[in-house]
Each structure stands twice: as C-alpha cells, then as structure tokens.
PDB file of N, CA and C in Angstrom:
ATOM      1  N   MET N   1      20.113  -0.071 -17.069  1.00 42.00           N
ATOM      2  CA  MET N   1      19.142  -0.925 -16.448  1.00 42.00           C
ATOM      3  C   MET N   1      17.871  -0.945 -17.300  1.00 42.00           C
ATOM      4  N   ASP N   2      17.247  -2.084 -17.347  1.00 53.00           N
ATOM      5  CA  ASP N   2      16.003  -2.194 -18.085  1.00 53.00           C
ATOM      6  C   ASP N   2      14.920  -1.388 -17.393  1.00 53.00           C
ATOM      7  N   LYS N   3      14.165  -0.646 -18.176  1.00 54.00           N
ATOM      8  CA  LYS N   3      13.039   0.103 -17.626  1.00 54.00           C
ATOM      9  C   LYS N   3      11.824  -0.252 -18.467  1.00 54.00           C
ATOM     10  N   PRO N   4      11.000  -1.176 -17.979  1.00 51.00           N
ATOM     11  CA  PRO N   4       9.844  -1.587 -18.753  1.00 51.00           C
ATOM     12  C   PRO N   4       8.795  -0.497 -18.824  1.00 51.00           C
ATOM     13  N   MET N   5       8.020  -0.537 -19.856  1.00 52.00           N
ATOM     14  CA  MET N   5       6.890   0.367 -19.991  1.00 52.00           C
ATOM     15  C   MET N   5       5.838  -0.034 -18.976  1.00 52.00           C
ATOM     16  N   PRO N   6       5.092   0.940 -18.440  1.00 51.00           N
ATOM     17  CA  PRO N   6       3.995   0.568 -17.549  1.00 51.00           C
ATOM     18  C   PRO N   6       3.067  -0.420 -18.252  1.00 51.00           C
ATOM     19  N   GLY N   7       2.633  -1.403 -17.525  1.00 51.00           N
ATOM     20  CA  GLY N   7       1.766  -2.415 -18.105  1.00 51.00           C
ATOM     21  C   GLY N   7       2.518  -3.579 -18.709  1.00 51.00           C
ATOM     22  N   SER N   8       3.875  -3.547 -18.655  1.00 52.00           N
ATOM     23  CA  SER N   8       4.666  -4.656 -19.180  1.00 52.00           C
ATOM     24  C   SER N   8       4.392  -5.908 -18.364  1.00 52.00           C
ATOM     25  N   ILE N   9       4.451  -7.046 -19.012  1.00 50.00           N
ATOM     26  CA  ILE N   9       4.223  -8.311 -18.328  1.00 50.00           C
ATOM     27  C   ILE N   9       5.527  -9.096 -18.304  1.00 50.00           C
ATOM     28  N   PHE N  10       5.913  -9.586 -17.135  1.00 51.00           N
ATOM     29  CA  PHE N  10       7.081 -10.441 -16.998  1.00 51.00           C
ATOM     30  C   PHE N  10       6.594 -11.824 -16.627  1.00 51.00           C
ATOM     31  N   TYR N  11       6.988 -12.824 -17.389  1.00 48.00           N
ATOM     32  CA  TYR N  11       6.567 -14.185 -17.105  1.00 48.00           C
ATOM     33  C   TYR N  11       7.644 -14.891 -16.298  1.00 48.00           C
ATOM     34  N   THR N  12       7.236 -15.488 -15.220  1.00 51.00           N
ATOM     35  CA  THR N  12       8.128 -16.236 -14.350  1.00 51.00           C
ATOM     36  C   THR N  12       7.491 -17.598 -14.134  1.00 51.00           C
ATOM     37  N   ASN N  13       8.019 -18.380 -13.232  1.00 52.00           N
ATOM     38  CA  ASN N  13       7.373 -19.646 -12.894  1.00 52.00           C
ATOM     39  C   ASN N  13       6.076 -19.417 -12.140  1.00 52.00           C
ATOM     40  N   ASN N  14       5.911 -18.209 -11.633  1.00 56.00           N
ATOM     41  CA  ASN N  14       4.695 -17.821 -10.930  1.00 56.00           C
ATOM     42  C   ASN N  14       3.744 -17.195 -11.950  1.00 56.00           C
ATOM     43  N   PRO N  15       2.576 -16.769 -11.503  1.00 55.00           N
ATOM     44  CA  PRO N  15       1.691 -16.067 -12.451  1.00 55.00           C
ATOM     45  C   PRO N  15       2.390 -14.837 -13.012  1.00 55.00           C
ATOM     46  N   PRO N  16       1.989 -14.382 -14.208  1.00 57.00           N
ATOM     47  CA  PRO N  16       2.610 -13.186 -14.796  1.00 57.00           C
ATOM     48  C   PRO N  16       2.537 -11.998 -13.844  1.00 57.00           C
ATOM     49  N   VAL N  17       3.555 -11.145 -13.897  1.00 61.00           N
ATOM     50  CA  VAL N  17       3.622  -9.967 -13.041  1.00 61.00           C
ATOM     51  C   VAL N  17       3.518  -8.738 -13.928  1.00 61.00           C
ATOM     52  N   GLU N  18       2.606  -7.860 -13.590  1.00 64.00           N
ATOM     53  CA  GLU N  18       2.466  -6.633 -14.359  1.00 64.00           C
ATOM     54  C   GLU N  18       3.184  -5.502 -13.640  1.00 64.00           C
ATOM     55  N   ILE N  19       4.057  -4.811 -14.356  1.00 64.00           N
ATOM     56  CA  ILE N  19       4.802  -3.684 -13.807  1.00 64.00           C
ATOM     57  C   ILE N  19       3.951  -2.433 -13.992  1.00 64.00           C
ATOM     58  N   ARG N  20       3.709  -1.716 -12.923  1.00 67.00           N
ATOM     59  CA  ARG N  20       2.881  -0.514 -12.991  1.00 67.00           C
ATOM     60  C   ARG N  20       3.681   0.703 -12.536  1.00 67.00           C
ATOM     61  N   GLY N  21       3.287   1.854 -13.053  1.00 75.00           N
ATOM     62  CA  GLY N  21       3.912   3.105 -12.635  1.00 75.00           C
ATOM     63  C   GLY N  21       5.376   3.161 -13.019  1.00 75.00           C
ATOM     64  N   ASP N  22       6.216   3.565 -12.085  1.00 80.00           N
ATOM     65  CA  ASP N  22       7.633   3.735 -12.384  1.00 80.00           C
ATOM     66  C   ASP N  22       8.482   2.584 -11.855  1.00 80.00           C
ATOM     67  N   MET N  23       7.866   1.447 -11.571  1.00 82.00           N
ATOM     68  CA  MET N  23       8.618   0.282 -11.097  1.00 82.00           C
ATOM     69  C   MET N  23       9.530  -0.221 -12.207  1.00 82.00           C
ATOM     70  N   THR N  24      10.780  -0.508 -11.844  1.00 86.00           N
ATOM     71  CA  THR N  24      11.746  -1.021 -12.817  1.00 86.00           C
ATOM     72  C   THR N  24      11.954  -2.515 -12.600  1.00 86.00           C
ATOM     73  N   LEU N  25      12.667  -3.131 -13.526  1.00 89.00           N
ATOM     74  CA  LEU N  25      13.013  -4.533 -13.362  1.00 89.00           C
ATOM     75  C   LEU N  25      13.900  -4.701 -12.131  1.00 89.00           C
ATOM     76  N   ARG N  26      14.737  -3.720 -11.845  1.00 91.00           N
ATOM     77  CA  ARG N  26      15.577  -3.737 -10.638  1.00 91.00           C
ATOM     78  C   ARG N  26      14.701  -3.775  -9.389  1.00 91.00           C
ATOM     79  N   ASP N  27      13.657  -2.938  -9.369  1.00 91.00           N
ATOM     80  CA  ASP N  27      12.734  -2.935  -8.235  1.00 91.00           C
ATOM     81  C   ASP N  27      12.041  -4.288  -8.086  1.00 91.00           C
ATOM     82  N   TYR N  28      11.655  -4.874  -9.199  1.00 90.00           N
ATOM     83  CA  TYR N  28      10.988  -6.180  -9.180  1.00 90.00           C
ATOM     84  C   TYR N  28      11.912  -7.247  -8.589  1.00 90.00           C
ATOM     85  N   PHE N  29      13.157  -7.290  -9.079  1.00 93.00           N
ATOM     86  CA  PHE N  29      14.119  -8.258  -8.556  1.00 93.00           C
ATOM     87  C   PHE N  29      14.369  -8.021  -7.064  1.00 93.00           C
ATOM     88  N   ALA N  30      14.499  -6.752  -6.664  1.00 95.00           N
ATOM     89  CA  ALA N  30      14.743  -6.440  -5.253  1.00 95.00           C
ATOM     90  C   ALA N  30      13.572  -6.883  -4.383  1.00 95.00           C
ATOM     91  N   ALA N  31      12.367  -6.701  -4.869  1.00 93.00           N
ATOM     92  CA  ALA N  31      11.191  -7.115  -4.099  1.00 93.00           C
ATOM     93  C   ALA N  31      11.190  -8.627  -3.885  1.00 93.00           C
ATOM     94  N   LYS N  32      11.554  -9.372  -4.924  1.00 93.00           N
ATOM     95  CA  LYS N  32      11.618 -10.831  -4.787  1.00 93.00           C
ATOM     96  C   LYS N  32      12.719 -11.234  -3.806  1.00 93.00           C
ATOM     97  N   ALA N  33      13.879 -10.594  -3.899  1.00 94.00           N
ATOM     98  CA  ALA N  33      14.982 -10.897  -2.986  1.00 94.00           C
ATOM     99  C   ALA N  33      14.600 -10.539  -1.555  1.00 94.00           C
ATOM    100  N   MET N  34      13.908  -9.417  -1.395  1.00 93.00           N
ATOM    101  CA  MET N  34      13.499  -8.977  -0.074  1.00 93.00           C
ATOM    102  C   MET N  34      12.560  -9.986   0.583  1.00 93.00           C
ATOM    103  N   GLN N  35      11.667 -10.561  -0.201  1.00 92.00           N
ATOM    104  CA  GLN N  35      10.760 -11.583   0.330  1.00 92.00           C
ATOM    105  C   GLN N  35      11.554 -12.756   0.899  1.00 92.00           C
ATOM    106  N   ALA N  36      12.581 -13.177   0.191  1.00 91.00           N
ATOM    107  CA  ALA N  36      13.394 -14.309   0.652  1.00 91.00           C
ATOM    108  C   ALA N  36      14.160 -13.945   1.920  1.00 91.00           C
ATOM    109  N   TYR N  37      14.754 -12.744   1.951  1.00 89.00           N
ATOM    110  CA  TYR N  37      15.486 -12.319   3.150  1.00 89.00           C
ATOM    111  C   TYR N  37      14.569 -12.329   4.364  1.00 89.00           C
ATOM    112  N   ILE N  38      13.384 -11.755   4.222  1.00 90.00           N
ATOM    113  CA  ILE N  38      12.449 -11.664   5.339  1.00 90.00           C
ATOM    114  C   ILE N  38      11.980 -13.057   5.759  1.00 90.00           C
ATOM    115  N   TYR N  39      11.743 -13.918   4.794  1.00 89.00           N
ATOM    116  CA  TYR N  39      11.300 -15.271   5.103  1.00 89.00           C
ATOM    117  C   TYR N  39      12.333 -15.997   5.967  1.00 89.00           C
ATOM    118  N   TYR N  40      13.593 -15.902   5.571  1.00 88.00           N
ATOM    119  CA  TYR N  40      14.635 -16.622   6.300  1.00 88.00           C
ATOM    120  C   TYR N  40      15.066 -15.924   7.591  1.00 88.00           C
ATOM    121  N   ALA N  41      15.036 -14.599   7.624  1.00 87.00           N
ATOM    122  CA  ALA N  41      15.470 -13.871   8.817  1.00 87.00           C
ATOM    123  C   ALA N  41      14.342 -13.726   9.834  1.00 87.00           C
ATOM    124  N   GLY N  42      13.116 -13.750   9.377  1.00 86.00           N
ATOM    125  CA  GLY N  42      11.967 -13.615  10.279  1.00 86.00           C
ATOM    126  C   GLY N  42      11.974 -12.293  11.013  1.00 86.00           C
ATOM    127  N   SER N  43      11.643 -12.335  12.273  1.00 84.00           N
ATOM    128  CA  SER N  43      11.514 -11.111  13.057  1.00 84.00           C
ATOM    129  C   SER N  43      12.854 -10.456  13.356  1.00 84.00           C
ATOM    130  N   SER N  44      13.950 -11.149  13.068  1.00 87.00           N
ATOM    131  CA  SER N  44      15.264 -10.545  13.312  1.00 87.00           C
ATOM    132  C   SER N  44      15.723  -9.679  12.128  1.00 87.00           C
ATOM    133  N   ALA N  45      14.910  -9.597  11.081  1.00 86.00           N
ATOM    134  CA  ALA N  45      15.264  -8.793   9.906  1.00 86.00           C
ATOM    135  C   ALA N  45      15.318  -7.308  10.268  1.00 86.00           C
ATOM    136  N   VAL N  46      16.382  -6.650   9.876  1.00 91.00           N
ATOM    137  CA  VAL N  46      16.541  -5.205  10.087  1.00 91.00           C
ATOM    138  C   VAL N  46      16.161  -4.532   8.764  1.00 91.00           C
ATOM    139  N   PRO N  47      15.052  -3.787   8.739  1.00 91.00           N
ATOM    140  CA  PRO N  47      14.527  -3.254   7.474  1.00 91.00           C
ATOM    141  C   PRO N  47      15.552  -2.561   6.582  1.00 91.00           C
ATOM    142  N   ARG N  48      16.379  -1.701   7.161  1.00 93.00           N
ATOM    143  CA  ARG N  48      17.349  -0.963   6.342  1.00 93.00           C
ATOM    144  C   ARG N  48      18.352  -1.918   5.688  1.00 93.00           C
ATOM    145  N   LEU N  49      18.786  -2.926   6.431  1.00 93.00           N
ATOM    146  CA  LEU N  49      19.736  -3.907   5.884  1.00 93.00           C
ATOM    147  C   LEU N  49      19.065  -4.816   4.861  1.00 93.00           C
ATOM    148  N   VAL N  50      17.821  -5.175   5.107  1.00 93.00           N
ATOM    149  CA  VAL N  50      17.089  -6.008   4.153  1.00 93.00           C
ATOM    150  C   VAL N  50      16.983  -5.272   2.825  1.00 93.00           C
ATOM    151  N   ALA N  51      16.600  -4.004   2.868  1.00 94.00           N
ATOM    152  CA  ALA N  51      16.461  -3.218   1.644  1.00 94.00           C
ATOM    153  C   ALA N  51      17.805  -3.094   0.917  1.00 94.00           C
ATOM    154  N   LYS N  52      18.856  -2.794   1.671  1.00 95.00           N
ATOM    155  CA  LYS N  52      20.195  -2.647   1.074  1.00 95.00           C
ATOM    156  C   LYS N  52      20.629  -3.954   0.404  1.00 95.00           C
ATOM    157  N   ASN N  53      20.462  -5.072   1.099  1.00 94.00           N
ATOM    158  CA  ASN N  53      20.859  -6.370   0.550  1.00 94.00           C
ATOM    159  C   ASN N  53      19.977  -6.801  -0.618  1.00 94.00           C
ATOM    160  N   ALA N  54      18.706  -6.460  -0.561  1.00 95.00           N
ATOM    161  CA  ALA N  54      17.799  -6.816  -1.653  1.00 95.00           C
ATOM    162  C   ALA N  54      18.208  -6.102  -2.938  1.00 95.00           C
ATOM    163  N   TYR N  55      18.553  -4.820  -2.840  1.00 96.00           N
ATOM    164  CA  TYR N  55      18.987  -4.095  -4.041  1.00 96.00           C
ATOM    165  C   TYR N  55      20.365  -4.550  -4.511  1.00 96.00           C
ATOM    166  N   ALA N  56      21.221  -4.963  -3.600  1.00 96.00           N
ATOM    167  CA  ALA N  56      22.520  -5.525  -4.002  1.00 96.00           C
ATOM    168  C   ALA N  56      22.304  -6.814  -4.789  1.00 96.00           C
ATOM    169  N   MET N  57      21.367  -7.632  -4.338  1.00 95.00           N
ATOM    170  CA  MET N  57      21.047  -8.864  -5.059  1.00 95.00           C
ATOM    171  C   MET N  57      20.442  -8.532  -6.425  1.00 95.00           C
ATOM    172  N   ALA N  58      19.555  -7.560  -6.469  1.00 95.00           N
ATOM    173  CA  ALA N  58      18.948  -7.160  -7.738  1.00 95.00           C
ATOM    174  C   ALA N  58      20.011  -6.675  -8.718  1.00 95.00           C
ATOM    175  N   ASP N  59      20.969  -5.889  -8.235  1.00 95.00           N
ATOM    176  CA  ASP N  59      22.045  -5.393  -9.102  1.00 95.00           C
ATOM    177  C   ASP N  59      22.878  -6.550  -9.652  1.00 95.00           C
ATOM    178  N   ALA N  60      23.159  -7.535  -8.805  1.00 95.00           N
ATOM    179  CA  ALA N  60      23.917  -8.703  -9.254  1.00 95.00           C
ATOM    180  C   ALA N  60      23.124  -9.486 -10.302  1.00 95.00           C
ATOM    181  N   MET N  61      21.827  -9.584 -10.103  1.00 93.00           N
ATOM    182  CA  MET N  61      20.985 -10.302 -11.070  1.00 93.00           C
ATOM    183  C   MET N  61      20.965  -9.578 -12.414  1.00 93.00           C
ATOM    184  N   LEU N  62      20.852  -8.254 -12.383  1.00 93.00           N
ATOM    185  CA  LEU N  62      20.852  -7.481 -13.628  1.00 93.00           C
ATOM    186  C   LEU N  62      22.206  -7.567 -14.336  1.00 93.00           C
ATOM    187  N   GLU N  63      23.291  -7.536 -13.574  1.00 93.00           N
ATOM    188  CA  GLU N  63      24.633  -7.655 -14.150  1.00 93.00           C
ATOM    189  C   GLU N  63      24.792  -9.012 -14.841  1.00 93.00           C
ATOM    190  N   GLN N  64      24.366 -10.069 -14.178  1.00 93.00           N
ATOM    191  CA  GLN N  64      24.453 -11.415 -14.784  1.00 93.00           C
ATOM    192  C   GLN N  64      23.573 -11.510 -16.016  1.00 93.00           C
ATOM    193  N   ARG N  65      22.403 -10.903 -15.947  1.00 90.00           N
ATOM    194  CA  ARG N  65      21.468 -10.908 -17.082  1.00 90.00           C
ATOM    195  C   ARG N  65      22.128 -10.258 -18.314  1.00 90.00           C
ATOM    196  N   LEU N  66      22.826  -9.137 -18.103  1.00 89.00           N
ATOM    197  CA  LEU N  66      23.506  -8.459 -19.202  1.00 89.00           C
ATOM    198  C   LEU N  66      24.622  -9.336 -19.768  1.00 89.00           C
ATOM    199  N   LYS N  67      25.385 -10.003 -18.889  1.00 89.00           N
ATOM    200  CA  LYS N  67      26.462 -10.880 -19.344  1.00 89.00           C
ATOM    201  C   LYS N  67      25.906 -12.007 -20.215  1.00 89.00           C
ATOM    202  N   GLU N  68      24.813 -12.594 -19.777  1.00 86.00           N
ATOM    203  CA  GLU N  68      24.235 -13.722 -20.534  1.00 86.00           C
ATOM    204  C   GLU N  68      23.654 -13.241 -21.862  1.00 86.00           C
ATOM    205  N   LYS N  69      23.096 -12.055 -21.893  1.00 82.00           N
ATOM    206  CA  LYS N  69      22.559 -11.510 -23.153  1.00 82.00           C
ATOM    207  C   LYS N  69      23.684 -11.238 -24.143  1.00 82.00           C
ATOM    208  N   SER N  70      24.838 -10.753 -23.630  1.00 85.00           N
ATOM    209  CA  SER N  70      25.944 -10.414 -24.523  1.00 85.00           C
ATOM    210  C   SER N  70      26.662 -11.649 -25.049  1.00 85.00           C
ATOM    211  N   CYS N  71      26.483 -12.788 -24.374  1.00 82.00           N
ATOM    212  CA  CYS N  71      27.127 -14.026 -24.829  1.00 82.00           C
ATOM    213  C   CYS N  71      26.356 -14.684 -25.963  1.00 82.00           C
ATOM    214  N   GLY N  72      25.198 -14.227 -26.208  1.00 65.00           N
ATOM    215  CA  GLY N  72      24.523 -14.765 -27.347  1.00 65.00           C
ATOM    216  C   GLY N  72      23.272 -15.426 -27.146  1.00 65.00           C
TER     217      GLY N  72
END
C-alpha cells in the first residue's frame, strides 16, 4: 500500500489534500468513501458497517490503482 510522507499533497478535482501524521492513501480513500456512505444512508448509517465498507472500497480502489499502474 502507498504510504505518503507527512505533508504529501494529493491533487483531486477538489482542492489539494495534505496528508498529515500517519494517514495513508488507504485512509484517505476510506474517508472519501465513508462520506458518500453517510450521505446516502443518512441517519440509518451503522458506524461499524460504514467503516468496514469504506475500507473495503478503499482496498478495491488501491487494487485497481495497482492494476492500472502495472499496465503502463
């Protein structure tokens, strides 16, 4: 898994995001996925399931990222 150096900047369609402390790219992806889950589920969101699903989505994103990097 990618582990950016503290202070790394990731550019997205949104403003740049600075990774601080021990946050990984996996954590960043999970946080973004978690926002979407909570937005769509609203008050019916179960925190433990949201976290589990957010990290599952992050893992899938990292796996796809590796596949695309290896293809050239």
